[in-house]
């Protein structure tokens, strides 16, 4: 969520893979776009009727305004399946896990990627 484009997200994933040792693992908590807007279906695929080809939305940008007035603007939340696929370029074992946001058994569960067996 701390970068402002999907290109930057891809660069972060590439850097994480490069920085992870061959015997290490990469743990990345995720922001699930489905939790941000339940009625937005991502990834979205459709045939482009005007230009040909396929349109694919792979994430959303969002802004969070804290009660204190502090703003976090233009944060990127890639679709989780898209994030998993980005990690699969660099790791043989990519697992999606869930864990509570805070208190035990709190809902909703937060998701994270654990990537191992660097290629």
mmCIF file of N, CA and C in Angstrom, residues 34-93:
data_model
loop_
_atom_site.group_PDB
_atom_site.id
_atom_site.type_symbol
_atom_site.label_atom_id
_atom_site.label_comp_id
_atom_site.label_asym_id
_atom_site.label_seq_id
_atom_site.Cartn_x
_atom_site.Cartn_y
_atom_site.Cartn_z
ATOM 1 N N UNK A 34 -10.780 -6.628 -1.889
ATOM 2 C CA UNK A 34 -12.153 -7.068 -1.652
ATOM 3 C C UNK A 34 -12.680 -6.546 -0.318
ATOM 4 N N UNK A 35 -11.780 -6.314 0.649
ATOM 5 C CA UNK A 35 -12.210 -5.774 1.941
ATOM 6 C C UNK A 35 -12.424 -4.262 1.869
ATOM 7 N N UNK A 36 -11.784 -3.602 0.900
ATOM 8 C CA UNK A 36 -11.947 -2.156 0.753
ATOM 9 C C UNK A 36 -13.306 -1.814 0.151
ATOM 10 N N UNK A 37 -13.726 -2.583 -0.833
ATOM 11 C CA UNK A 37 -14.987 -2.309 -1.523
ATOM 12 C C UNK A 37 -15.604 -3.641 -1.920
ATOM 13 N N UNK A 38 -16.507 -4.129 -1.122
ATOM 14 C CA UNK A 38 -17.068 -5.463 -1.323
ATOM 15 C C UNK A 38 -17.813 -5.603 -2.646
ATOM 16 N N UNK A 39 -18.324 -4.505 -3.206
ATOM 17 C CA UNK A 39 -19.086 -4.623 -4.445
ATOM 18 C C UNK A 39 -18.248 -4.372 -5.699
ATOM 19 N N UNK A 40 -16.929 -4.269 -5.555
ATOM 20 C CA UNK A 40 -16.027 -4.145 -6.704
ATOM 21 C C UNK A 40 -15.379 -5.507 -6.918
ATOM 22 N N UNK A 41 -15.526 -6.057 -8.103
ATOM 23 C CA UNK A 41 -15.005 -7.387 -8.393
ATOM 24 C C UNK A 41 -13.657 -7.285 -9.100
ATOM 25 N N UNK A 42 -12.607 -7.711 -8.399
ATOM 26 C CA UNK A 42 -11.250 -7.639 -8.918
ATOM 27 C C UNK A 42 -10.643 -9.027 -8.772
ATOM 28 N N UNK A 43 -9.920 -9.609 -9.734
ATOM 29 C CA UNK A 43 -9.580 -8.967 -10.998
ATOM 30 C C UNK A 43 -10.787 -8.910 -11.920
ATOM 31 N N UNK A 44 -10.819 -7.898 -12.705
ATOM 32 C CA UNK A 44 -11.892 -7.674 -13.648
ATOM 33 C C UNK A 44 -11.327 -7.880 -15.042
ATOM 34 N N UNK A 45 -11.939 -8.751 -15.809
ATOM 35 C CA UNK A 45 -11.514 -9.017 -17.177
ATOM 36 C C UNK A 45 -12.714 -8.807 -18.088
ATOM 37 N N UNK A 46 -12.491 -8.169 -19.203
ATOM 38 C CA UNK A 46 -13.556 -8.035 -20.192
ATOM 39 C C UNK A 46 -12.934 -7.829 -21.569
ATOM 40 N N UNK A 47 -13.637 -8.243 -22.569
ATOM 41 C CA UNK A 47 -13.190 -7.980 -23.934
ATOM 42 C C UNK A 47 -13.446 -6.506 -24.231
ATOM 43 N N UNK A 48 -12.457 -5.847 -24.809
ATOM 44 C CA UNK A 48 -12.590 -4.444 -25.187
ATOM 45 C C UNK A 48 -13.312 -4.382 -26.526
ATOM 46 N N UNK A 49 -14.532 -3.865 -26.524
ATOM 47 C CA UNK A 49 -15.348 -3.833 -27.742
ATOM 48 C C UNK A 49 -14.874 -2.799 -28.751
ATOM 49 N N UNK A 50 -14.150 -1.788 -28.306
ATOM 50 C CA UNK A 50 -13.780 -0.705 -29.201
ATOM 51 C C UNK A 50 -12.382 -0.854 -29.788
ATOM 52 N N UNK A 51 -11.448 -1.352 -29.004
ATOM 53 C CA UNK A 51 -10.058 -1.411 -29.441
ATOM 54 C C UNK A 51 -9.561 -2.835 -29.630
ATOM 55 N N UNK A 52 -10.351 -3.830 -29.320
ATOM 56 C CA UNK A 52 -9.907 -5.214 -29.379
ATOM 57 C C UNK A 52 -9.051 -5.532 -28.169
ATOM 58 N N UNK A 53 -8.772 -6.799 -27.932
ATOM 59 C CA UNK A 53 -7.947 -7.180 -26.795
ATOM 60 C C UNK A 53 -8.770 -7.332 -25.533
ATOM 61 N N UNK A 54 -8.091 -7.337 -24.403
ATOM 62 C CA UNK A 54 -8.721 -7.560 -23.102
ATOM 63 C C UNK A 54 -8.340 -6.451 -22.138
ATOM 64 N N UNK A 55 -9.289 -5.984 -21.370
ATOM 65 C CA UNK A 55 -9.042 -5.031 -20.297
ATOM 66 C C UNK A 55 -8.970 -5.836 -19.008
ATOM 67 N N UNK A 56 -7.929 -5.594 -18.195
ATOM 68 C CA UNK A 56 -7.792 -6.307 -16.933
ATOM 69 C C UNK A 56 -7.441 -5.310 -15.843
ATOM 70 N N UNK A 57 -8.262 -5.241 -14.814
ATOM 71 C CA UNK A 57 -7.973 -4.412 -13.651
ATOM 72 C C UNK A 57 -7.326 -5.326 -12.625
ATOM 73 N N UNK A 58 -6.084 -5.015 -12.231
ATOM 74 C CA UNK A 58 -5.321 -5.900 -11.346
ATOM 75 C C UNK A 58 -5.210 -5.374 -9.924
ATOM 76 N N UNK A 59 -5.774 -4.206 -9.651
ATOM 77 C CA UNK A 59 -5.717 -3.645 -8.308
ATOM 78 C C UNK A 59 -6.501 -2.353 -8.253
ATOM 79 N N UNK A 60 -6.516 -1.740 -7.086
ATOM 80 C CA UNK A 60 -7.208 -0.472 -6.903
ATOM 81 C C UNK A 60 -6.286 0.503 -6.183
ATOM 82 N N UNK A 61 -6.535 1.780 -6.390
ATOM 83 C CA UNK A 61 -5.871 2.794 -5.573
ATOM 84 C C UNK A 61 -6.916 3.328 -4.602
ATOM 85 N N UNK A 62 -6.441 3.693 -3.433
ATOM 86 C CA UNK A 62 -7.366 4.152 -2.409
ATOM 87 C C UNK A 62 -6.677 5.151 -1.499
ATOM 88 N N UNK A 63 -7.485 5.918 -0.802
ATOM 89 C CA UNK A 63 -7.004 6.914 0.143
ATOM 90 C C UNK A 63 -7.651 6.647 1.495
ATOM 91 N N UNK A 64 -6.841 6.752 2.542
ATOM 92 C CA UNK A 64 -7.349 6.555 3.896
ATOM 93 C C UNK A 64 -7.117 7.846 4.667
ATOM 94 N N UNK A 65 -8.195 8.395 5.222
ATOM 95 C CA UNK A 65 -8.120 9.594 6.049
ATOM 96 C C UNK A 65 -8.277 9.180 7.507
ATOM 97 N N UNK A 66 -7.212 9.330 8.286
ATOM 98 C CA UNK A 66 -7.278 8.986 9.707
ATOM 99 C C UNK A 66 -8.134 10.009 10.440
ATOM 100 N N UNK A 67 -8.664 9.609 11.588
ATOM 101 C CA UNK A 67 -9.464 10.527 12.407
ATOM 102 C C UNK A 67 -8.664 11.753 12.802
ATOM 103 N N UNK A 68 -7.324 11.615 12.911
ATOM 104 C CA UNK A 68 -6.457 12.739 13.282
ATOM 105 C C UNK A 68 -6.323 13.760 12.159
ATOM 106 N N UNK A 69 -6.780 13.392 10.946
ATOM 107 C CA UNK A 69 -6.644 14.278 9.800
ATOM 108 C C UNK A 69 -5.512 13.882 8.863
ATOM 109 N N UNK A 70 -4.633 13.001 9.315
ATOM 110 C CA UNK A 70 -3.538 12.543 8.458
ATOM 111 C C UNK A 70 -4.110 11.750 7.295
ATOM 112 N N UNK A 71 -3.566 11.995 6.084
ATOM 113 C CA UNK A 71 -4.027 11.305 4.886
ATOM 114 C C UNK A 71 -2.950 10.380 4.346
ATOM 115 N N UNK A 72 -3.394 9.224 3.892
ATOM 116 C CA UNK A 72 -2.541 8.288 3.166
ATOM 117 C C UNK A 72 -3.172 8.211 1.781
ATOM 118 N N UNK A 73 -2.558 8.876 0.795
ATOM 119 C CA UNK A 73 -3.187 9.046 -0.509
ATOM 120 C C UNK A 73 -2.585 8.126 -1.557
ATOM 121 N N UNK A 74 -3.429 7.720 -2.493
ATOM 122 C CA UNK A 74 -3.024 6.963 -3.671
ATOM 123 C C UNK A 74 -2.289 5.668 -3.339
ATOM 124 N N UNK A 75 -2.759 4.960 -2.332
ATOM 125 C CA UNK A 75 -2.155 3.681 -1.989
ATOM 126 C C UNK A 75 -2.665 2.625 -2.960
ATOM 127 N N UNK A 76 -1.797 1.699 -3.346
ATOM 128 C CA UNK A 76 -2.154 0.666 -4.309
ATOM 129 C C UNK A 76 -2.428 -0.641 -3.580
ATOM 130 N N UNK A 77 -3.544 -1.254 -3.891
ATOM 131 C CA UNK A 77 -3.886 -2.567 -3.346
ATOM 132 C C UNK A 77 -4.078 -3.529 -4.520
ATOM 133 N N UNK A 78 -3.021 -4.299 -4.853
ATOM 134 C CA UNK A 78 -3.166 -5.256 -5.951
ATOM 135 C C UNK A 78 -4.098 -6.397 -5.557
ATOM 136 N N UNK A 79 -4.755 -6.976 -6.546
ATOM 137 C CA UNK A 79 -5.565 -8.156 -6.290
ATOM 138 C C UNK A 79 -4.656 -9.252 -5.757
ATOM 139 N N UNK A 80 -5.117 -10.005 -4.796
ATOM 140 C CA UNK A 80 -4.279 -11.003 -4.125
ATOM 141 C C UNK A 80 -3.776 -12.061 -5.106
ATOM 142 N N UNK A 81 -4.630 -12.545 -5.986
ATOM 143 C CA UNK A 81 -4.193 -13.542 -6.977
ATOM 144 C C UNK A 81 -3.069 -12.984 -7.846
ATOM 145 N N UNK A 82 -3.164 -11.718 -8.193
ATOM 146 C CA UNK A 82 -2.120 -11.066 -8.992
ATOM 147 C C UNK A 82 -0.807 -11.002 -8.204
ATOM 148 N N UNK A 83 -0.893 -10.687 -6.904
ATOM 149 C CA UNK A 83 0.316 -10.660 -6.067
ATOM 150 C C UNK A 83 0.947 -12.043 -5.987
ATOM 151 N N UNK A 84 0.142 -13.074 -5.778
ATOM 152 C CA UNK A 84 0.661 -14.444 -5.716
ATOM 153 C C UNK A 84 1.393 -14.771 -7.018
ATOM 154 N N UNK A 85 0.791 -14.429 -8.145
ATOM 155 C CA UNK A 85 1.429 -14.704 -9.436
ATOM 156 C C UNK A 85 2.736 -13.941 -9.612
ATOM 157 N N UNK A 86 2.820 -12.724 -9.099
ATOM 158 C CA UNK A 86 4.084 -11.977 -9.175
ATOM 159 C C UNK A 86 5.179 -12.695 -8.392
ATOM 160 N N UNK A 87 4.849 -13.220 -7.204
ATOM 161 C CA UNK A 87 5.838 -13.929 -6.397
ATOM 162 C C UNK A 87 6.242 -15.256 -7.031
ATOM 163 N N UNK A 88 5.326 -15.888 -7.764
ATOM 164 C CA UNK A 88 5.629 -17.171 -8.412
ATOM 165 C C UNK A 88 6.692 -17.025 -9.507
ATOM 166 N N UNK A 89 6.933 -15.823 -9.972
ATOM 167 C CA UNK A 89 8.018 -15.600 -10.936
ATOM 168 C C UNK A 89 9.381 -15.847 -10.300
ATOM 169 N N UNK A 90 9.478 -15.670 -8.977
ATOM 170 C CA UNK A 90 10.770 -15.693 -8.284
ATOM 171 C C UNK A 90 10.917 -16.834 -7.286
ATOM 172 N N UNK A 91 9.800 -17.457 -6.885
ATOM 173 C CA UNK A 91 9.823 -18.494 -5.854
ATOM 174 C C UNK A 91 9.036 -19.714 -6.333
ATOM 175 N N UNK A 92 9.518 -20.906 -5.956
ATOM 176 C CA UNK A 92 8.810 -22.137 -6.299
ATOM 177 C C UNK A 92 7.661 -22.436 -5.349
ATOM 178 N N UNK A 93 7.758 -21.993 -4.111
ATOM 179 C CA UNK A 93 6.714 -22.249 -3.111
ATOM 180 C C UNK A 93 6.130 -20.918 -2.651
#
